[in-house]
Amino acid sequence: MSTTFDLSQLAAQASRDLEGAPALEIMRWAYAEFGSGLVVTSSMVDTVMIHLAEQVAPGIDVIFLDTGYHFVETIGTRDAVALVHNVNLINVTPEQTVAEQDATWGKDLFARNPDQCCALRKVAPLGAALRPYSAWATGLRRADSKARAKTPVVSWDAKRQLVKVAPIATWSDEELMAYIAEHNLMLNPLLEDGYASVGCEPCTVRASGSDARAGRWAGLAKTECGIHL
């Protein structure tokens, strides 16, 4: 059985070996190493990671965090993915419903303490959902934001004790859109309605300028929900 040290060393070596490798090759490596212990996460903004994963491992588990605050378009994209793609979609919900959270913490916690709201509705549910797995694959890209500019293609997620795989980390926005066009992939309709990045509805606005994540938690210093910190 692999130890934490073994897996962290494996991740470090893979990060060096796979830097610059095609995304599909990175996904193949991850599935070869971890098999059913590999899970994919998707925010349902696009379906690139889902398309990559199903080519390597048809029926692979895909986690979607259903926060209770999503746009209807995001939920519609999730439902369409479950029908169209060859994956096992796992809808993960927080411990409390929105109404229960309001009763415990007061209404609209996202407006008063967005970090706590994200911790309750995203970070904690994902942590629990990832426990059965050895590795998780995410669509993080260096082009997403300055905070993600050094994202490795493979890393050791010490907080969750998992190998973290980012097959499209090196892709530019242009490469991402070219892949979507080439394979005629599904997109969240909000991307065609002025949203460059899509999160929970109360905390997301249309963004202008070069920072795709400027529309997330607009007016606040916050740029990450905490999942990738």
PDB file of C-alpha atoms in Angstrom:
ATOM      1  CA  MET A   1       0.000   0.000   0.000  1.00  0.00           C
ATOM      2  CA  SER A   2       1.369   3.425  -0.977  1.00  0.00           C
ATOM      3  CA  THR A   3       2.304   5.779   1.835  1.00  0.00           C
ATOM      4  CA  THR A   4       1.796   9.526   1.898  1.00  0.00           C
ATOM      5  CA  PHE A   5       5.494   9.970   1.150  1.00  0.00           C
ATOM      6  CA  ASP A   6       5.290   7.607  -1.820  1.00  0.00           C
ATOM      7  CA  LEU A   7       2.329   9.460  -3.302  1.00  0.00           C
ATOM      8  CA  SER A   8       3.811  12.910  -2.738  1.00  0.00           C
ATOM      9  CA  GLN A   9       7.038  11.762  -4.386  1.00  0.00           C
ATOM     10  CA  LEU A  10       5.045  10.223  -7.238  1.00  0.00           C
ATOM     11  CA  ALA A  11       3.250  13.521  -7.753  1.00  0.00           C
ATOM     12  CA  ALA A  12       6.486  15.505  -7.741  1.00  0.00           C
ATOM     13  CA  GLN A  13       8.097  13.201 -10.308  1.00  0.00           C
ATOM     14  CA  ALA A  14       5.013  13.179 -12.510  1.00  0.00           C
ATOM     15  CA  SER A  15       4.879  16.961 -12.401  1.00  0.00           C
ATOM     16  CA  ARG A  16       8.376  17.077 -13.859  1.00  0.00           C
ATOM     17  CA  ASP A  17       7.853  14.268 -16.365  1.00  0.00           C
ATOM     18  CA  LEU A  18       4.466  15.430 -17.657  1.00  0.00           C
ATOM     19  CA  GLU A  19       5.062  19.168 -17.874  1.00  0.00           C
ATOM     20  CA  GLY A  20       4.274  20.040 -21.476  1.00  0.00           C
ATOM     21  CA  ALA A  21       2.615  16.680 -22.202  1.00  0.00           C
ATOM     22  CA  PRO A  22      -0.746  16.623 -24.007  1.00  0.00           C
ATOM     23  CA  ALA A  23      -3.751  16.751 -21.690  1.00  0.00           C
ATOM     24  CA  LEU A  24      -4.986  13.350 -22.833  1.00  0.00           C
ATOM     25  CA  GLU A  25      -1.611  11.811 -21.991  1.00  0.00           C
ATOM     26  CA  ILE A  26      -1.779  13.283 -18.496  1.00  0.00           C
ATOM     27  CA  MET A  27      -5.272  11.874 -18.019  1.00  0.00           C
ATOM     28  CA  ARG A  28      -4.081   8.470 -19.257  1.00  0.00           C
ATOM     29  CA  TRP A  29      -1.209   8.549 -16.773  1.00  0.00           C
ATOM     30  CA  ALA A  30      -3.607   9.390 -13.929  1.00  0.00           C
ATOM     31  CA  TYR A  31      -6.003   6.586 -14.803  1.00  0.00           C
ATOM     32  CA  ALA A  32      -3.165   4.087 -15.276  1.00  0.00           C
ATOM     33  CA  GLU A  33      -1.846   4.968 -11.812  1.00  0.00           C
ATOM     34  CA  PHE A  34      -5.101   5.187  -9.886  1.00  0.00           C
ATOM     35  CA  GLY A  35      -7.845   3.418 -11.849  1.00  0.00           C
ATOM     36  CA  SER A  36     -11.185   3.704 -10.059  1.00  0.00           C
ATOM     37  CA  GLY A  37      -9.374   5.721  -7.389  1.00  0.00           C
ATOM     38  CA  LEU A  38      -9.368   8.681  -9.801  1.00  0.00           C
ATOM     39  CA  VAL A  39     -12.281  11.133  -9.798  1.00  0.00           C
ATOM     40  CA  VAL A  40     -12.919  14.248 -11.885  1.00  0.00           C
ATOM     41  CA  THR A  41     -14.448  17.462 -10.558  1.00  0.00           C
ATOM     42  CA  SER A  42     -16.430  19.820 -12.767  1.00  0.00           C
ATOM     43  CA  SER A  43     -18.099  23.177 -12.164  1.00  0.00           C
ATOM     44  CA  MET A  44     -20.147  22.733 -15.362  1.00  0.00           C
ATOM     45  CA  VAL A  45     -18.791  25.908 -16.928  1.00  0.00           C
ATOM     46  CA  ASP A  46     -17.515  23.805 -19.816  1.00  0.00           C
ATOM     47  CA  THR A  47     -17.208  20.080 -20.477  1.00  0.00           C
ATOM     48  CA  VAL A  48     -13.560  19.834 -21.517  1.00  0.00           C
ATOM     49  CA  MET A  49     -12.430  17.796 -18.507  1.00  0.00           C
ATOM     50  CA  ILE A  50     -15.439  15.517 -18.849  1.00  0.00           C
ATOM     51  CA  HIS A  51     -14.660  14.902 -22.515  1.00  0.00           C
ATOM     52  CA  LEU A  52     -10.998  14.161 -21.764  1.00  0.00           C
ATOM     53  CA  ALA A  53     -11.858  11.826 -18.898  1.00  0.00           C
ATOM     54  CA  GLU A  54     -14.482   9.768 -20.706  1.00  0.00           C
ATOM     55  CA  GLN A  55     -12.037   9.055 -23.540  1.00  0.00           C
ATOM     56  CA  VAL A  56      -9.607   7.523 -21.056  1.00  0.00           C
ATOM     57  CA  ALA A  57     -12.060   5.952 -18.606  1.00  0.00           C
ATOM     58  CA  PRO A  58     -15.661   5.624 -19.829  1.00  0.00           C
ATOM     59  CA  GLY A  59     -18.061   5.801 -16.894  1.00  0.00           C
ATOM     60  CA  ILE A  60     -15.563   7.608 -14.666  1.00  0.00           C
ATOM     61  CA  ASP A  61     -16.903   9.336 -11.546  1.00  0.00           C
ATOM     62  CA  VAL A  62     -17.447  13.089 -11.938  1.00  0.00           C
ATOM     63  CA  ILE A  63     -18.222  15.229  -8.893  1.00  0.00           C
ATOM     64  CA  PHE A  64     -20.382  18.342  -9.165  1.00  0.00           C
ATOM     65  CA  LEU A  65     -20.800  20.550  -6.093  1.00  0.00           C
ATOM     66  CA  ASP A  66     -24.455  21.524  -5.921  1.00  0.00           C
ATOM     67  CA  THR A  67     -24.227  24.489  -3.554  1.00  0.00           C
ATOM     68  CA  GLY A  68     -27.913  25.392  -3.673  1.00  0.00           C
ATOM     69  CA  TYR A  69     -27.003  28.777  -5.122  1.00  0.00           C
ATOM     70  CA  HIS A  70     -26.254  27.865  -8.732  1.00  0.00           C
ATOM     71  CA  PHE A  71     -27.653  29.554 -11.817  1.00  0.00           C
ATOM     72  CA  VAL A  72     -30.389  27.537 -13.493  1.00  0.00           C
ATOM     73  CA  GLU A  73     -28.125  27.375 -16.550  1.00  0.00           C
ATOM     74  CA  THR A  74     -25.444  25.590 -14.532  1.00  0.00           C
ATOM     75  CA  ILE A  75     -27.930  23.025 -13.234  1.00  0.00           C
ATOM     76  CA  GLY A  76     -29.186  22.554 -16.790  1.00  0.00           C
ATOM     77  CA  THR A  77     -25.639  21.934 -18.006  1.00  0.00           C
ATOM     78  CA  ARG A  78     -25.136  19.367 -15.239  1.00  0.00           C
ATOM     79  CA  ASP A  79     -28.331  17.539 -16.223  1.00  0.00           C
ATOM     80  CA  ALA A  80     -27.359  17.564 -19.898  1.00  0.00           C
ATOM     81  CA  VAL A  81     -23.911  16.162 -19.087  1.00  0.00           C
ATOM     82  CA  ALA A  82     -25.519  13.260 -17.216  1.00  0.00           C
ATOM     83  CA  LEU A  83     -27.568  12.448 -20.315  1.00  0.00           C
ATOM     84  CA  VAL A  84     -24.956  13.011 -23.025  1.00  0.00           C
ATOM     85  CA  HIS A  85     -21.577  12.006 -21.601  1.00  0.00           C
ATOM     86  CA  ASN A  86     -20.316   8.587 -20.587  1.00  0.00           C
ATOM     87  CA  VAL A  87     -19.573   9.471 -16.969  1.00  0.00           C
ATOM     88  CA  ASN A  88     -21.034   8.696 -13.553  1.00  0.00           C
ATOM     89  CA  LEU A  89     -22.198  12.105 -12.368  1.00  0.00           C
ATOM     90  CA  ILE A  90     -22.181  12.469  -8.576  1.00  0.00           C
ATOM     91  CA  ASN A  91     -24.196  15.435  -7.293  1.00  0.00           C
ATOM     92  CA  VAL A  92     -22.657  16.526  -3.972  1.00  0.00           C
ATOM     93  CA  THR A  93     -24.653  18.741  -1.619  1.00  0.00           C
ATOM     94  CA  PRO A  94     -23.673  20.546   1.599  1.00  0.00           C
ATOM     95  CA  GLU A  95     -24.639  19.221   5.016  1.00  0.00           C
ATOM     96  CA  GLN A  96     -27.295  21.939   5.324  1.00  0.00           C
ATOM     97  CA  THR A  97     -29.795  23.229   2.780  1.00  0.00           C
ATOM     98  CA  VAL A  98     -29.765  26.976   2.109  1.00  0.00           C
ATOM     99  CA  ALA A  99     -32.783  27.383   4.398  1.00  0.00           C
ATOM    100  CA  GLU A 100     -31.084  25.409   7.183  1.00  0.00           C
ATOM    101  CA  GLN A 101     -27.910  27.448   6.803  1.00  0.00           C
ATOM    102  CA  ASP A 102     -29.952  30.663   6.968  1.00  0.00           C
ATOM    103  CA  ALA A 103     -31.572  29.445  10.179  1.00  0.00           C
ATOM    104  CA  THR A 104     -28.180  28.609  11.713  1.00  0.00           C
ATOM    105  CA  TRP A 105     -26.012  31.479  10.502  1.00  0.00           C
ATOM    106  CA  GLY A 106     -28.500  34.121   9.399  1.00  0.00           C
ATOM    107  CA  LYS A 107     -29.814  34.911   5.946  1.00  0.00           C
ATOM    108  CA  ASP A 108     -27.423  35.513   3.059  1.00  0.00           C
ATOM    109  CA  LEU A 109     -24.222  34.407   4.737  1.00  0.00           C
ATOM    110  CA  PHE A 110     -22.520  34.797   1.345  1.00  0.00           C
ATOM    111  CA  ALA A 111     -22.967  38.575   1.589  1.00  0.00           C
ATOM    112  CA  ARG A 112     -21.652  38.882   5.149  1.00  0.00           C
ATOM    113  CA  ASN A 113     -18.962  36.219   5.268  1.00  0.00           C
ATOM    114  CA  PRO A 114     -18.341  34.718   1.809  1.00  0.00           C
ATOM    115  CA  ASP A 115     -15.320  32.730   3.021  1.00  0.00           C
ATOM    116  CA  GLN A 116     -17.445  30.913   5.584  1.00  0.00           C
ATOM    117  CA  CYS A 117     -20.229  30.339   3.059  1.00  0.00           C
ATOM    118  CA  CYS A 118     -17.763  28.805   0.600  1.00  0.00           C
ATOM    119  CA  ALA A 119     -16.242  26.698   3.365  1.00  0.00           C
ATOM    120  CA  LEU A 120     -19.660  25.296   4.276  1.00  0.00           C
ATOM    121  CA  ARG A 121     -21.091  24.858   0.802  1.00  0.00           C
ATOM    122  CA  LYS A 122     -18.015  24.004  -1.276  1.00  0.00           C
ATOM    123  CA  VAL A 123     -14.835  23.156   0.609  1.00  0.00           C
ATOM    124  CA  ALA A 124     -16.265  20.842   3.275  1.00  0.00           C
ATOM    125  CA  PRO A 125     -18.602  18.927   0.907  1.00  0.00           C
ATOM    126  CA  LEU A 126     -15.803  18.391  -1.597  1.00  0.00           C
ATOM    127  CA  GLY A 127     -13.435  17.182   1.103  1.00  0.00           C
ATOM    128  CA  ALA A 128     -15.985  14.598   2.216  1.00  0.00           C
ATOM    129  CA  ALA A 129     -16.761  13.519  -1.352  1.00  0.00           C
ATOM    130  CA  LEU A 130     -13.072  13.010  -2.185  1.00  0.00           C
ATOM    131  CA  ARG A 131     -12.316  10.705   0.760  1.00  0.00           C
ATOM    132  CA  PRO A 132     -12.919   7.437  -1.133  1.00  0.00           C
ATOM    133  CA  TYR A 133     -10.427   8.384  -3.855  1.00  0.00           C
ATOM    134  CA  SER A 134      -6.647   8.497  -4.248  1.00  0.00           C
ATOM    135  CA  ALA A 135      -6.459  11.234  -6.891  1.00  0.00           C
ATOM    136  CA  TRP A 136      -8.642  13.959  -8.335  1.00  0.00           C
ATOM    137  CA  ALA A 137      -8.521  15.720 -11.679  1.00  0.00           C
ATOM    138  CA  THR A 138      -9.494  19.341 -12.037  1.00  0.00           C
ATOM    139  CA  GLY A 139      -9.803  21.849 -14.878  1.00  0.00           C
ATOM    140  CA  LEU A 140      -7.528  24.449 -13.243  1.00  0.00           C
ATOM    141  CA  ARG A 141      -5.504  26.497 -15.742  1.00  0.00           C
ATOM    142  CA  ARG A 142      -2.619  28.886 -15.257  1.00  0.00           C
ATOM    143  CA  ALA A 143      -4.398  31.352 -17.523  1.00  0.00           C
ATOM    144  CA  ASP A 144      -7.375  31.542 -15.154  1.00  0.00           C
ATOM    145  CA  SER A 145      -5.826  34.108 -12.841  1.00  0.00           C
ATOM    146  CA  LYS A 146      -2.574  35.321 -11.291  1.00  0.00           C
ATOM    147  CA  ALA A 147      -3.248  33.115  -8.268  1.00  0.00           C
ATOM    148  CA  ARG A 148      -3.243  30.048 -10.526  1.00  0.00           C
ATOM    149  CA  ALA A 149      -0.282  31.026 -12.693  1.00  0.00           C
ATOM    150  CA  LYS A 150       2.023  28.379 -11.215  1.00  0.00           C
ATOM    151  CA  THR A 151      -0.444  25.490 -11.167  1.00  0.00           C
ATOM    152  CA  PRO A 152       1.477  22.221 -11.699  1.00  0.00           C
ATOM    153  CA  VAL A 153       0.041  19.536 -13.975  1.00  0.00           C
ATOM    154  CA  VAL A 154       0.398  17.075 -11.081  1.00  0.00           C
ATOM    155  CA  SER A 155       0.781  17.935  -7.409  1.00  0.00           C
ATOM    156  CA  TRP A 156       0.301  16.580  -3.905  1.00  0.00           C
ATOM    157  CA  ASP A 157      -2.824  17.891  -2.186  1.00  0.00           C
ATOM    158  CA  ALA A 158      -1.540  17.734   1.383  1.00  0.00           C
ATOM    159  CA  LYS A 159      -4.777  19.018   2.889  1.00  0.00           C
ATOM    160  CA  ARG A 160      -6.789  16.140   1.436  1.00  0.00           C
ATOM    161  CA  GLN A 161      -3.926  13.619   1.176  1.00  0.00           C
ATOM    162  CA  LEU A 162      -4.596  13.073  -2.531  1.00  0.00           C
ATOM    163  CA  VAL A 163      -2.725  13.430  -5.788  1.00  0.00           C
ATOM    164  CA  LYS A 164      -4.148  16.377  -7.707  1.00  0.00           C
ATOM    165  CA  VAL A 165      -4.060  16.336 -11.504  1.00  0.00           C
ATOM    166  CA  ALA A 166      -4.563  19.398 -13.722  1.00  0.00           C
ATOM    167  CA  PRO A 167      -4.286  18.086 -17.311  1.00  0.00           C
ATOM    168  CA  ILE A 168      -5.125  21.412 -18.975  1.00  0.00           C
ATOM    169  CA  ALA A 169      -3.058  23.600 -16.626  1.00  0.00           C
ATOM    170  CA  THR A 170      -0.883  24.893 -19.464  1.00  0.00           C
ATOM    171  CA  TRP A 171      -3.729  25.676 -21.886  1.00  0.00           C
ATOM    172  CA  SER A 172      -4.355  29.255 -22.950  1.00  0.00           C
ATOM    173  CA  ASP A 173      -7.887  30.602 -23.364  1.00  0.00           C
ATOM    174  CA  GLU A 174      -7.458  30.220 -27.116  1.00  0.00           C
ATOM    175  CA  GLU A 175      -6.413  26.578 -26.801  1.00  0.00           C
ATOM    176  CA  LEU A 176      -9.372  25.874 -24.548  1.00  0.00           C
ATOM    177  CA  MET A 177     -11.872  27.396 -26.979  1.00  0.00           C
ATOM    178  CA  ALA A 178     -10.224  25.659 -29.938  1.00  0.00           C
ATOM    179  CA  TYR A 179     -10.638  22.284 -28.217  1.00  0.00           C
ATOM    180  CA  ILE A 180     -14.275  23.055 -27.452  1.00  0.00           C
ATOM    181  CA  ALA A 181     -14.908  24.036 -31.075  1.00  0.00           C
ATOM    182  CA  GLU A 182     -13.021  21.043 -32.502  1.00  0.00           C
ATOM    183  CA  HIS A 183     -15.060  18.569 -30.475  1.00  0.00           C
ATOM    184  CA  ASN A 184     -18.323  20.543 -30.497  1.00  0.00           C
ATOM    185  CA  LEU A 185     -18.487  20.446 -26.717  1.00  0.00           C
ATOM    186  CA  MET A 186     -21.263  21.723 -24.522  1.00  0.00           C
ATOM    187  CA  LEU A 187     -20.781  25.073 -22.774  1.00  0.00           C
ATOM    188  CA  ASN A 188     -22.658  26.705 -19.948  1.00  0.00           C
ATOM    189  CA  PRO A 189     -24.962  29.187 -21.759  1.00  0.00           C
ATOM    190  CA  LEU A 190     -23.848  31.957 -19.398  1.00  0.00           C
ATOM    191  CA  LEU A 191     -20.492  32.086 -21.189  1.00  0.00           C
ATOM    192  CA  GLU A 192     -22.350  33.496 -24.189  1.00  0.00           C
ATOM    193  CA  ASP A 193     -24.162  36.003 -21.969  1.00  0.00           C
ATOM    194  CA  GLY A 194     -21.186  38.010 -20.741  1.00  0.00           C
ATOM    195  CA  TYR A 195     -19.981  35.771 -17.921  1.00  0.00           C
ATOM    196  CA  ALA A 196     -16.300  34.880 -18.244  1.00  0.00           C
ATOM    197  CA  SER A 197     -16.342  32.727 -15.113  1.00  0.00           C
ATOM    198  CA  VAL A 198     -19.369  31.156 -13.450  1.00  0.00           C
ATOM    199  CA  GLY A 199     -19.873  30.430  -9.772  1.00  0.00           C
ATOM    200  CA  CYS A 200     -22.832  30.781  -7.432  1.00  0.00           C
ATOM    201  CA  GLU A 201     -25.510  33.184  -8.681  1.00  0.00           C
ATOM    202  CA  PRO A 202     -25.479  35.656  -5.755  1.00  0.00           C
ATOM    203  CA  CYS A 203     -21.700  36.061  -5.980  1.00  0.00           C
ATOM    204  CA  THR A 204     -21.174  36.200  -9.757  1.00  0.00           C
ATOM    205  CA  VAL A 205     -21.616  39.107 -12.167  1.00  0.00           C
ATOM    206  CA  ARG A 206     -20.666  39.724 -15.771  1.00  0.00           C
ATOM    207  CA  ALA A 207     -17.011  40.698 -15.965  1.00  0.00           C
ATOM    208  CA  SER A 208     -15.211  43.135 -18.226  1.00  0.00           C
ATOM    209  CA  GLY A 209     -11.485  43.389 -18.820  1.00  0.00           C
ATOM    210  CA  SER A 210      -8.793  40.757 -19.049  1.00  0.00           C
ATOM    211  CA  ASP A 211      -9.335  39.064 -15.670  1.00  0.00           C
ATOM    212  CA  ALA A 212     -11.806  36.255 -16.300  1.00  0.00           C
ATOM    213  CA  ARG A 213     -12.458  35.863 -12.579  1.00  0.00           C
ATOM    214  CA  ALA A 214     -13.152  39.546 -11.912  1.00  0.00           C
ATOM    215  CA  GLY A 215     -16.863  38.792 -11.926  1.00  0.00           C
ATOM    216  CA  ARG A 216     -16.522  36.416  -8.972  1.00  0.00           C
ATOM    217  CA  TRP A 217     -17.138  38.060  -5.585  1.00  0.00           C
ATOM    218  CA  ALA A 218     -17.099  41.450  -7.331  1.00  0.00           C
ATOM    219  CA  GLY A 219     -16.060  44.312  -5.086  1.00  0.00           C
ATOM    220  CA  LEU A 220     -14.263  42.009  -2.629  1.00  0.00           C
ATOM    221  CA  ALA A 221     -10.609  41.023  -2.339  1.00  0.00           C
ATOM    222  CA  LYS A 222     -11.742  37.381  -2.530  1.00  0.00           C
ATOM    223  CA  THR A 223     -10.803  35.547  -5.758  1.00  0.00           C
ATOM    224  CA  GLU A 224     -10.929  31.874  -4.701  1.00  0.00           C
ATOM    225  CA  CYS A 225     -13.580  29.813  -2.934  1.00  0.00           C
ATOM    226  CA  GLY A 226     -10.940  27.915  -0.970  1.00  0.00           C
ATOM    227  CA  ILE A 227     -11.045  24.595  -2.782  1.00  0.00           C
ATOM    228  CA  HIS A 228      -7.663  25.179  -4.423  1.00  0.00           C
ATOM    229  CA  LEU A 229      -5.958  26.956  -1.520  1.00  0.00           C
TER     230      LEU A 229
END
